[in-house]
Coordinates of C-alpha atoms in Angstrom, one line a residue:
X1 CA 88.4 185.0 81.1
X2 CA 90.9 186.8 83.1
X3 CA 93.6 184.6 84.9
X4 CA 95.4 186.0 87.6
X5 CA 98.3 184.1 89.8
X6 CA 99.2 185.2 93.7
X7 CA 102.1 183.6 95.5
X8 CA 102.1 184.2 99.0
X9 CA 105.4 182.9 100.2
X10 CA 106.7 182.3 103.9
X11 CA 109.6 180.7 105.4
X12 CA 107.9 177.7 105.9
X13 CA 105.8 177.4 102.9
X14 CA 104.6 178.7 100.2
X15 CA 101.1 179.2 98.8
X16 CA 99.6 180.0 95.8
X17 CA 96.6 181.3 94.6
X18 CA 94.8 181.5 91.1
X19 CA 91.7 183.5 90.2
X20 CA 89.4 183.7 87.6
X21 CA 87.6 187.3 87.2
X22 CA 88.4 187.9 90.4
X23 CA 86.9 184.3 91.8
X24 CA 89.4 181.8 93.8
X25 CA 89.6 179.1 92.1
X26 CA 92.6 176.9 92.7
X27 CA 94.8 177.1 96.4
X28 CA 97.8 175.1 96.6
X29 CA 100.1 174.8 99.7
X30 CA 103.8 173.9 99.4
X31 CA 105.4 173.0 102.4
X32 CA 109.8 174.0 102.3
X33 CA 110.4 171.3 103.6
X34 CA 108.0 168.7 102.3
X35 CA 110.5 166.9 100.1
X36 CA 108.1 164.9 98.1
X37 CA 106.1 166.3 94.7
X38 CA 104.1 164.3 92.3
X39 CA 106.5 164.4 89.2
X40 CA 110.0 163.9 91.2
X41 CA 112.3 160.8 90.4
X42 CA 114.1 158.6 92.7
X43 CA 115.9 155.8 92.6
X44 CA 114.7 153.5 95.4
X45 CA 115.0 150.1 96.7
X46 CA 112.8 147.3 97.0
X47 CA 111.9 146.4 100.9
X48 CA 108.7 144.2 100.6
X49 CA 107.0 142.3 97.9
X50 CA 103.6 141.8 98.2
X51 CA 102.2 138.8 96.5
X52 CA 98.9 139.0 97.3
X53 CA 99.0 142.9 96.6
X54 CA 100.6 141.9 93.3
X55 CA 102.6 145.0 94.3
X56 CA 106.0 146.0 96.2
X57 CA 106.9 148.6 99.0
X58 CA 109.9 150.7 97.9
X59 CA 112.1 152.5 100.2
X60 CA 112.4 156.4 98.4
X61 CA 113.3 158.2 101.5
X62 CA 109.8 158.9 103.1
X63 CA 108.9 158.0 106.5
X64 CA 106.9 155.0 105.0
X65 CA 107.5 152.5 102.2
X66 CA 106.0 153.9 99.0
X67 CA 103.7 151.4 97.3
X68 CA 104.3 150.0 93.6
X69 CA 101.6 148.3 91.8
X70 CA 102.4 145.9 88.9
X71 CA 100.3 147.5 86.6
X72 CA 102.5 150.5 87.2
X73 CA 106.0 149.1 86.1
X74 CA 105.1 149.9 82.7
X75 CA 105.4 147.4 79.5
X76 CA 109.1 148.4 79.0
X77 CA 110.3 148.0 82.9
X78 CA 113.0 145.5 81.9
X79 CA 114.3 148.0 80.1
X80 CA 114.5 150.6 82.1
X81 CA 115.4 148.5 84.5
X82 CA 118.5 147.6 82.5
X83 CA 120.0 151.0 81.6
X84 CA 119.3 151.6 85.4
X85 CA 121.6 148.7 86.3
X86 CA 124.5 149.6 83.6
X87 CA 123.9 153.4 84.5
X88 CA 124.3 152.9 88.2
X89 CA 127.6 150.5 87.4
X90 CA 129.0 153.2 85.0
X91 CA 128.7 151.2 81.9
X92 CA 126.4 153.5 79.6
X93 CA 128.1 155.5 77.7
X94 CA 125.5 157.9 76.5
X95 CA 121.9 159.5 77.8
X96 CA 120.7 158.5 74.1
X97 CA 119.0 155.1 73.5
X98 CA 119.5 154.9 69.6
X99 CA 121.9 152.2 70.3
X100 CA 120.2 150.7 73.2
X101 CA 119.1 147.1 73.5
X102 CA 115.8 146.4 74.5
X103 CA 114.3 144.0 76.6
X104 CA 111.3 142.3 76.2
X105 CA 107.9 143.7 77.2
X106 CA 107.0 142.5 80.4
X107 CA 103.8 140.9 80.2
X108 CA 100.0 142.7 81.6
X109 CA 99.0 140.1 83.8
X110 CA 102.4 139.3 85.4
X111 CA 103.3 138.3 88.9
X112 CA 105.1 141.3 90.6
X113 CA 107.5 138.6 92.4
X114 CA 108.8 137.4 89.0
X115 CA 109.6 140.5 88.2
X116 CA 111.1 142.6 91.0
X117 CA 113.7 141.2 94.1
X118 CA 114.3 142.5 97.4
X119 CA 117.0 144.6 97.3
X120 CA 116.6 145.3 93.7
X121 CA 117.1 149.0 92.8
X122 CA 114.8 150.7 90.9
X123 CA 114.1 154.3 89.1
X124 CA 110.9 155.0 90.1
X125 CA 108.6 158.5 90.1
X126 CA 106.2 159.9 92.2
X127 CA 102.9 159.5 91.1
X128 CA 100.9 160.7 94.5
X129 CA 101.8 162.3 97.2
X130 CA 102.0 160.8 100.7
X131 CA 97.9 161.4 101.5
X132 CA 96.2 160.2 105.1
X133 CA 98.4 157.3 106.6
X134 CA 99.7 156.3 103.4
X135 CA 102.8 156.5 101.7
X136 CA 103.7 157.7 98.2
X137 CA 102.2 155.8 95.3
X138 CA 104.9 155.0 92.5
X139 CA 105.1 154.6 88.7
X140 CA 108.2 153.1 86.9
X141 CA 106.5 154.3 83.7
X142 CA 109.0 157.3 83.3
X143 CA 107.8 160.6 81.6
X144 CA 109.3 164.2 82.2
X145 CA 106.7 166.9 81.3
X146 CA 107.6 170.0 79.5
X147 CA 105.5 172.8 78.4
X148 CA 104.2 171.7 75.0
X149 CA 105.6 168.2 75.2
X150 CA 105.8 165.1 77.8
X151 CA 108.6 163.0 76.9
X152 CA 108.7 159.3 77.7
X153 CA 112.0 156.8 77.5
X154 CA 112.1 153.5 76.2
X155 CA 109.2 154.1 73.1
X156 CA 108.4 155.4 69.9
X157 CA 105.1 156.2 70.2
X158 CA 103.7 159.5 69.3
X159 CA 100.2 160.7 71.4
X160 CA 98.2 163.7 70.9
X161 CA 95.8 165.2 73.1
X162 CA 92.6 164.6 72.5
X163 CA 91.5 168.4 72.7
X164 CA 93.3 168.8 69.8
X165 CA 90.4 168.4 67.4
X166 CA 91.1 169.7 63.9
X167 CA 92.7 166.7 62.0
X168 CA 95.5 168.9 59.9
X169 CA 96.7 170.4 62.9
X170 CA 96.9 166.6 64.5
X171 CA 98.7 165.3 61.3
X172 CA 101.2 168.6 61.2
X173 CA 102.2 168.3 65.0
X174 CA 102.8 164.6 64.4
X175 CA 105.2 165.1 61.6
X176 CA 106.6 167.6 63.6
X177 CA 107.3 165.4 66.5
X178 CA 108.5 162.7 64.7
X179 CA 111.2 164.9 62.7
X180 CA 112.8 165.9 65.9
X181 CA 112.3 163.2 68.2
X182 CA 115.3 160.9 69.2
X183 CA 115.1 157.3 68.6
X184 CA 113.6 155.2 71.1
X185 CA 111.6 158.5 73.0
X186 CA 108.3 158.7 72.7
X187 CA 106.3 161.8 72.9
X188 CA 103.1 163.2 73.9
X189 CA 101.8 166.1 72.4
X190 CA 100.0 168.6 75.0
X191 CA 96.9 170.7 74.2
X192 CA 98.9 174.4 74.5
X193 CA 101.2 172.7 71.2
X194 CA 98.4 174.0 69.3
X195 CA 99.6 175.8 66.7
X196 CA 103.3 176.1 68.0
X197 CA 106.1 176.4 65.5
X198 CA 108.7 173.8 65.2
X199 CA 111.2 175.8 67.0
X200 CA 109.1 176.2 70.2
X201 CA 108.6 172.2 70.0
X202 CA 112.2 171.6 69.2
X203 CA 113.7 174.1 72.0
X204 CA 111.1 172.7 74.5
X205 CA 112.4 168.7 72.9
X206 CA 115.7 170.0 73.9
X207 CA 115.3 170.9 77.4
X208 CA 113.5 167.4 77.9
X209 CA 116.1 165.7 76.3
X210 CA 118.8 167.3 78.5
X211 CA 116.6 166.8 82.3
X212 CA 116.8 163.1 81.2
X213 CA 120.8 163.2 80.2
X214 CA 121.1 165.1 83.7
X215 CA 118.9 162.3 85.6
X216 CA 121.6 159.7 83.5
X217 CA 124.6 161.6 85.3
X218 CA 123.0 161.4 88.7
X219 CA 122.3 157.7 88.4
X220 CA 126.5 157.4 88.2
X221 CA 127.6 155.2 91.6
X222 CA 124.0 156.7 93.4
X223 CA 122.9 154.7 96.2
X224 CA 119.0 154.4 97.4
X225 CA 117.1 156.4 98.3
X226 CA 118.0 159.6 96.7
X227 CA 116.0 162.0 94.5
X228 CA 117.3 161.7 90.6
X229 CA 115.4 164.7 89.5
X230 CA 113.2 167.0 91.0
X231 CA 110.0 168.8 89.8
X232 CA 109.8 172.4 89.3
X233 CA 108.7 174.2 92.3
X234 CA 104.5 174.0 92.4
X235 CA 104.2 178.2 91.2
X236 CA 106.9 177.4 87.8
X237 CA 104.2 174.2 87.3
X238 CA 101.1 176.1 87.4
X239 CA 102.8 178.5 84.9
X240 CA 104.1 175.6 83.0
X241 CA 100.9 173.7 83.0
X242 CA 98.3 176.5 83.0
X243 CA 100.0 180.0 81.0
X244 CA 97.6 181.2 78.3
X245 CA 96.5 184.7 76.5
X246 CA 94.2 185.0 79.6
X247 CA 97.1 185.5 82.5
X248 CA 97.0 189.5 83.3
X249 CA 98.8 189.5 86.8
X250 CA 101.4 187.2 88.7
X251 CA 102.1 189.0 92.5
X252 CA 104.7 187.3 94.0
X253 CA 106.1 188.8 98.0
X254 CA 109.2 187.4 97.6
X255 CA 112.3 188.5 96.0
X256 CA 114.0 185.7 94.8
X257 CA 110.5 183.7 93.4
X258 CA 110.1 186.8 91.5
X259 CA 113.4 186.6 89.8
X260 CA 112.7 183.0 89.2
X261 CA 109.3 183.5 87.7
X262 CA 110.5 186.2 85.2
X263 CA 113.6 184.2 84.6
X264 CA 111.2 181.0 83.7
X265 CA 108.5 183.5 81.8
X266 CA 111.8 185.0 80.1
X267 CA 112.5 181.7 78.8
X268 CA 109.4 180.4 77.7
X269 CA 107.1 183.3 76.9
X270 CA 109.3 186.5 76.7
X271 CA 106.3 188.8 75.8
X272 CA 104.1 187.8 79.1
X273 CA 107.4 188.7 81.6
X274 CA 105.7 191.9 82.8
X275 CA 102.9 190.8 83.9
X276 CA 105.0 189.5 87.1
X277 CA 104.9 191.7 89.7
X278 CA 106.7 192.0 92.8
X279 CA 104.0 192.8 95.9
X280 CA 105.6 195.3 98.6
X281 CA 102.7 196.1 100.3
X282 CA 102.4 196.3 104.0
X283 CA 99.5 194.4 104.4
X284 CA 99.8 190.3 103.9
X285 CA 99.3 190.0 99.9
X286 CA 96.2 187.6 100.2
X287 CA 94.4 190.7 103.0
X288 CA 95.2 193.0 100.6
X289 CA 93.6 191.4 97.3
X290 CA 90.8 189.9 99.8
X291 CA 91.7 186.2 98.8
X292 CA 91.6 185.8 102.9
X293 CA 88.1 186.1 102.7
X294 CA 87.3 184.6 99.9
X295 CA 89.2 181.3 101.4
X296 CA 87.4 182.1 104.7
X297 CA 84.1 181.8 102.6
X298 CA 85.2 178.6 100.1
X299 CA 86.4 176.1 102.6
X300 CA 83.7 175.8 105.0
X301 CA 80.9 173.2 105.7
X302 CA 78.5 175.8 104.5
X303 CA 78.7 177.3 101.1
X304 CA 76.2 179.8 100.4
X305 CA 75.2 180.4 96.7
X306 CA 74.7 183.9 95.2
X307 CA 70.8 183.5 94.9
X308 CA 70.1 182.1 98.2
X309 CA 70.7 178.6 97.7
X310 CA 73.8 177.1 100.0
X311 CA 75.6 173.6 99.6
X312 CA 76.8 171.2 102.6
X313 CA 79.8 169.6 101.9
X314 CA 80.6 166.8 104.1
X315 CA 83.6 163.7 103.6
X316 CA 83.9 160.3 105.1
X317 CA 86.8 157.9 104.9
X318 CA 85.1 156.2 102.1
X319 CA 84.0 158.9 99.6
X320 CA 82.4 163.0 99.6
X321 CA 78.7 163.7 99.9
X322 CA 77.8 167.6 98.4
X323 CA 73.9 168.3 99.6
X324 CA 72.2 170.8 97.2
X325 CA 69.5 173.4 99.2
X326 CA 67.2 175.7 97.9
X327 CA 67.7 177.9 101.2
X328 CA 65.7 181.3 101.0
X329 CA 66.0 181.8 96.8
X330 CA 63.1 183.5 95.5
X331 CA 60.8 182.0 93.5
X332 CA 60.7 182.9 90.2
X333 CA 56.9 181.7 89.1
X334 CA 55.1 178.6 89.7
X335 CA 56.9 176.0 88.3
X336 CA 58.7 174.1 90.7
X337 CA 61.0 172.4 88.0
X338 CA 61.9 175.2 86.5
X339 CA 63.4 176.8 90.3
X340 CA 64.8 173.7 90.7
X341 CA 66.6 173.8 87.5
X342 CA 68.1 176.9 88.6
X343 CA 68.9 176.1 91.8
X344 CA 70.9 173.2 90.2
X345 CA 72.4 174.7 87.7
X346 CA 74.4 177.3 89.8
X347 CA 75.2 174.5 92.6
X348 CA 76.9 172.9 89.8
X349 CA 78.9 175.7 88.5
X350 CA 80.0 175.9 92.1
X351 CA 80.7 172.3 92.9
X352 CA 82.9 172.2 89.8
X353 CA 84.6 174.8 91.4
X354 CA 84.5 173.6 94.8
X355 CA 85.8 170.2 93.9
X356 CA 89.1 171.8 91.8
X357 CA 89.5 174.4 95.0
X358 CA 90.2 172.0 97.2
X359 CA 91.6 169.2 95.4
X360 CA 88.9 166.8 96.5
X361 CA 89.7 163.2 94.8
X362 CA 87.8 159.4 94.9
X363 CA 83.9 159.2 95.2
X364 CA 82.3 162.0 95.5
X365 CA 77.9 162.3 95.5
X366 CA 76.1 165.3 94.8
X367 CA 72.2 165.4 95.9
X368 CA 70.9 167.9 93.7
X369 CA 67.2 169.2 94.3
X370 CA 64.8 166.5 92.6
X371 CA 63.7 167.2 88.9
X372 CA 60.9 165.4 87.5
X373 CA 61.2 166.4 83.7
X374 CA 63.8 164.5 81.8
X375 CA 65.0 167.2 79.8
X376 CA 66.2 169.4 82.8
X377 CA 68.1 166.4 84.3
X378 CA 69.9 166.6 80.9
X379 CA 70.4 170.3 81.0
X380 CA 71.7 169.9 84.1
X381 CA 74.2 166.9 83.7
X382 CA 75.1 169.1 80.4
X383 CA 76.2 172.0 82.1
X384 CA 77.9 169.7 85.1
X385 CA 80.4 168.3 82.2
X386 CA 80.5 172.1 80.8
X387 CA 82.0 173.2 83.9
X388 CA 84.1 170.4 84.7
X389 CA 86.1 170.9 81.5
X390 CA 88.6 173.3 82.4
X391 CA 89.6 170.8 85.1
X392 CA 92.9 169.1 84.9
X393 CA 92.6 166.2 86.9
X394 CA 90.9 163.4 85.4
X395 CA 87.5 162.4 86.0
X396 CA 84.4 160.7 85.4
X397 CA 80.7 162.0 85.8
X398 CA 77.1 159.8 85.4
X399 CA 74.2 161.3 84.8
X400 CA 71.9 162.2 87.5
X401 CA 69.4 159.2 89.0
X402 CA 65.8 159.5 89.4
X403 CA 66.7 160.7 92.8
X404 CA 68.6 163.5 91.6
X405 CA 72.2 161.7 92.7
X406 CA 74.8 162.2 90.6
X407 CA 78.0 160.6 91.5
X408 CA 81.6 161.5 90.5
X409 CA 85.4 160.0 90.2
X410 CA 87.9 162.3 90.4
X411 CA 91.9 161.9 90.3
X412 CA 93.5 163.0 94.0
X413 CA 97.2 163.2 93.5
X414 CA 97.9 165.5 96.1
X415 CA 96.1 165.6 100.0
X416 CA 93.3 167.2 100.1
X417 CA 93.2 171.1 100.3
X418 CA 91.7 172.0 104.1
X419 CA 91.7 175.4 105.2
X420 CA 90.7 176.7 108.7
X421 CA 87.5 178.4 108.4
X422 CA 86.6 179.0 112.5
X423 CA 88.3 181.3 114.6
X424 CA 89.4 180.6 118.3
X425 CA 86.8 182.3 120.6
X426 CA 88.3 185.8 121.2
X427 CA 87.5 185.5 125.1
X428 CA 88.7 182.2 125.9
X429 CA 90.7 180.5 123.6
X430 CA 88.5 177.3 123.6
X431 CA 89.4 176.6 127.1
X432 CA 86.5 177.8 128.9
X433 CA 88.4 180.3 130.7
X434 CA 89.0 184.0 130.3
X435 CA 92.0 186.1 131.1
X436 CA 91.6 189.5 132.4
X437 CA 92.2 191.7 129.7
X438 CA 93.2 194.6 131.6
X439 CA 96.9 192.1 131.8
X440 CA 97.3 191.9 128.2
X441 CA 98.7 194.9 127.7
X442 CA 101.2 194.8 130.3
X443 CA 102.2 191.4 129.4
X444 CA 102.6 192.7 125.7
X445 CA 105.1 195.5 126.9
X446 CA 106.9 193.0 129.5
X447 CA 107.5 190.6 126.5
X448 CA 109.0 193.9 124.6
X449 CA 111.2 195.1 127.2
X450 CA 112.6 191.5 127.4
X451 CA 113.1 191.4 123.4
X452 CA 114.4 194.8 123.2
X453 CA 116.5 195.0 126.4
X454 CA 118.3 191.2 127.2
X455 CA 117.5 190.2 123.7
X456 CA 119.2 193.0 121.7
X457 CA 116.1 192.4 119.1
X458 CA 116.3 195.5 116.1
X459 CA 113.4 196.1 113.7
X460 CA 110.8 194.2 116.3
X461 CA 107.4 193.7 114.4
X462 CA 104.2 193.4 116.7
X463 CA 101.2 191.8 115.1
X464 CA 97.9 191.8 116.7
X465 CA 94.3 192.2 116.3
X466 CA 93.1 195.1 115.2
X467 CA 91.0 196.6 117.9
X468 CA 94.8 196.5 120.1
X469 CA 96.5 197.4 117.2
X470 CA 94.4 201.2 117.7
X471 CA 94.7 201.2 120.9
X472 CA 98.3 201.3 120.8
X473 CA 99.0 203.6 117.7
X474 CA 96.1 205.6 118.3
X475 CA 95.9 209.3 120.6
X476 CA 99.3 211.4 121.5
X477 CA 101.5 210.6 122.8
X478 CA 100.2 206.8 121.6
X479 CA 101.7 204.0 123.3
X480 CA 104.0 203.3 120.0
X481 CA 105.2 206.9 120.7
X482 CA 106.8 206.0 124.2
X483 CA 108.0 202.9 123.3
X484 CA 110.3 205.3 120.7
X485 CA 111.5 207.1 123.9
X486 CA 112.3 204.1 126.0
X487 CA 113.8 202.2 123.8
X488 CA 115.3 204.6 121.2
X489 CA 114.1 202.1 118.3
X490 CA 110.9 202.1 116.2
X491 CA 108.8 199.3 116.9
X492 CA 105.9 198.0 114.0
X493 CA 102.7 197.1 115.4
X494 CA 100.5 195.4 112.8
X495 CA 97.5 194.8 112.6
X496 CA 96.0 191.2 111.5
X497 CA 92.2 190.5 111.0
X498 CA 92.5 186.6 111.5
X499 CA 93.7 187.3 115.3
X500 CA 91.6 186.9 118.2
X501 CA 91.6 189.8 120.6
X502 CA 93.8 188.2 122.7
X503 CA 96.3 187.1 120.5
X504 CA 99.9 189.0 119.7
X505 CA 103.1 187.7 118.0
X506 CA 106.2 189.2 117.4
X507 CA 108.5 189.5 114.4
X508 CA 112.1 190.0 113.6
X509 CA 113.0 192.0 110.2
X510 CA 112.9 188.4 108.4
X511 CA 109.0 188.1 108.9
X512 CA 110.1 185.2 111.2
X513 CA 108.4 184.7 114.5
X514 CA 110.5 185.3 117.9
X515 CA 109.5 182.4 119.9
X516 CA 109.1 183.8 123.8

């Protein structure tokens, strides 16, 4: 499989792309400013404890309360709790918990209110992202995440991922582990440990070690809310998460992401630094590698299916219905089973890939095309698992019903991935009403003269559809041409297939919009 990685960066966000042969199969968008990302620390303050909840609202900083379940303090909250408290005050003298005192395990089935005041400061991380009307979801359970290793405070317990099979390779990286490990960290092994050396797992140990001993400093004299210790941005976590044998290309458009990718790849995997690649194109990176289209294609209500077949994808408050159709496939022989076993076996290739793509989470039911035989409802729940493997967010999958229902859980950290796939109408702009296109042009060049003239604007971008975009650079002397004479500058006009006919915007030499 070839693994390819495009991040399309703006001054307003940044989003990234990743492809498999050539196929979209993960979008994320990262707002600049969103401030929150599953992973980040904080140490926050208790505003409401919820009883009947058996959970507590804690103040991090967001617009609303985050929520904290008691089943999410974690067995050693006490403490953590604890070195919080004497970290806060100034009175630990060390990061290291070799000669830490612990506290006793709080109990499973104990009362949030016995446990947390109002008031009380706590170190708390993000566990999901503010999603609907809700705010943040919280853990106390600390872990920082590395490449190979996930490091956890306040135990000594060793985990290995499950998809590491063979038992000598479990057995070496455990002895591994527990030769470098402080005292009182535990550790969880990651799949892509495999096979590491001991100085891979030790350097990556290291940098773990030192994040917490930086989150340690912070906590001197802080005051809640304030962030302890940020996440990566979301492009160094795919890498971190996700880089395998299989990665070919990283474009990136902008300059300093690019340095900070190779600096990270530098770091961590010296001999795959190449394969980042800085995109100077004139056309947007995503037009010019066609993920546009293919994101045009992905995210709609309709998803067609290469052999005819399309899915309808609709979501309600309470969970996401997936419709399987035969549409116009051709039938391949008599057997209706048998072009129902087909049908379904693509549409689950492409739900798997549908439900990674835009990050859909909860309950989500997929009607395939009814099966009478047994064995095909196997094959097809078979090849459902199959294709679900390579994603990372846990979930859960039951074998098709008799009515060809097979329902789904899936983890949803993150809002859910929506993506314009309609286009204004090009004649009225939903409003009913058309303007007379014979103004648009001189409205374009009165806007210009006022940009160019009272504005003293330099390096003035135009970006329009482009049927106007010919009009104006085609034929001598084009329009473009006398602008040139009249103004003495050169002005850009370019051209942009997701505007409507009537729609131009202009640009200063940052790529930021000049608001009119």
């Amino acid at each position: 499989m070839n693994s390819e990685l495009f991040i399309n960066a703006t001054s307003s966000e940044v989003v990234i792309a990743l492809l498999h042969d050539k196929r979209l199969k993960e979008l994320n968008r990262e707002k600049s400013d969103a401030g929150f990302s599953v992973g980040d620390i904080f140490l926050g303050k208790v505003k409401k404890i919820m009883p009947g909840l058996n959970a507590a609202f804690v103040d991090v900083g967001y617009e609303k309360d985050a929520f904290l379940h008691y089943l999410d303090l974690g067995p050693q909250f006490a403490s953590l709790n604890k070195f919080t408290t004497q970290s806060v005050q100034g009175q630990n003298t060390t990061h290291l918990l070799a000669d830490f005192v612990f506290e006793k395990e709080i109990s499973k089935t104990g009362k949030v209110n016995k446990i947390l005041n109002h008031n009380q400061n706590v170190l708390v991380q993000i566990m999901k992202e503010p999603i609907s009307n809700k705010g943040p979801r919280l853990t106390a359970d600390v872990s920082l995440p590395g490449r190979f290793l996930v490091l956890i405070p306040f135990s000594d317990k060793i985990s290995i991922s499950q998809k590491v099979r063979r038992l000598e390779e479990r057995d070496r990286l455990r002895r591994l582990v527990q030769s470098i490990k402080p005292k009182n960290f535990g550790v969880i092994i990651r799949t892509v440990a495999e096979n590491q050396s001991v100085e891979e797992l030790d350097t990556d140990l290291k940098d773990l070690v030192n994040k917490w001993d930086k989150l340690w400093q912070t906590l001197k004299g802080a005051v809640p809310p304030k962030i302890m210790l940020g996440e990566m941005d979301r492009s160094i976590t795919i890498l971190r998460d996700m880089l395998n044998p299989s990665f070919s290309n990283i474009y990136v458009n902008d300059l300093k992401l690019f340095d900070k990718i190779k600096s990270y790849l530098h770091t961590i995997a010296p001999d795959k630094e190449g394969i980042v690649k800085y995109y100077k194109g004139k056309e947007p990176l995503f037009e010019h590698f066609g993920i546009d289209k293919q994101i045009k294609s992905s995210f709609g209500k309709i998803v067609n299916l290469r052999t005819g077949g399309y899915l309808i994808v609709e979501h309600t408050e309470a969970l996401h219905v997936i419709d399987v159709n035969s549409g116009h496939r051709t039938q391949t022989g008599g057997d209706q089973d048998a072009n129902a076993l087909a049908v379904n076996l693509e549409a689950a290739e492409e739900i798997a890939r549908q439900l990674r793509l835009r990050d859909i989470g909860g309950i989500i039911v997929c009607d395939f095309i009814d099966m009478r035989n047994p064995n095909n409802r196997r094959t097809l729940f078979e090849k459902l698992k199959d294709e679900m493997k390579t994603d990372p967010a846990t979930h859960t999958i039951l074998p098709p019903s008799k009515f060809g229902l097979v329902q789904i859980t899936r983890e949803r950290v993150r809002p859910q991935v929506k993506e314009k796939t309609t286009e204004q109408c090009p004649s009225c702009g939903g409003s009913g009403e058309v303007q007379s296109t014979v103004l648009l042009v001189d409205q374009i060049e009165k806007d210009l003269d006022y940009l160019v003239k009272e504005q003293n604007q330099k390096n003035v971008t135009l970006a329009v559809h482009p049927f106007i975009e010919a009009y104006f650079t085609k034929g001598l002397p084009s329009r473009k041409q006398k602008w040139f004479l009249k103004y003495g500058k050169r002005i850009r006009v370019k051209p942009v297939n997701a505007h409507h006919v009537l729609e131009y915007h202009f640009y200063n030499k940052d790529e930021e919009e000049i608001k009119i």
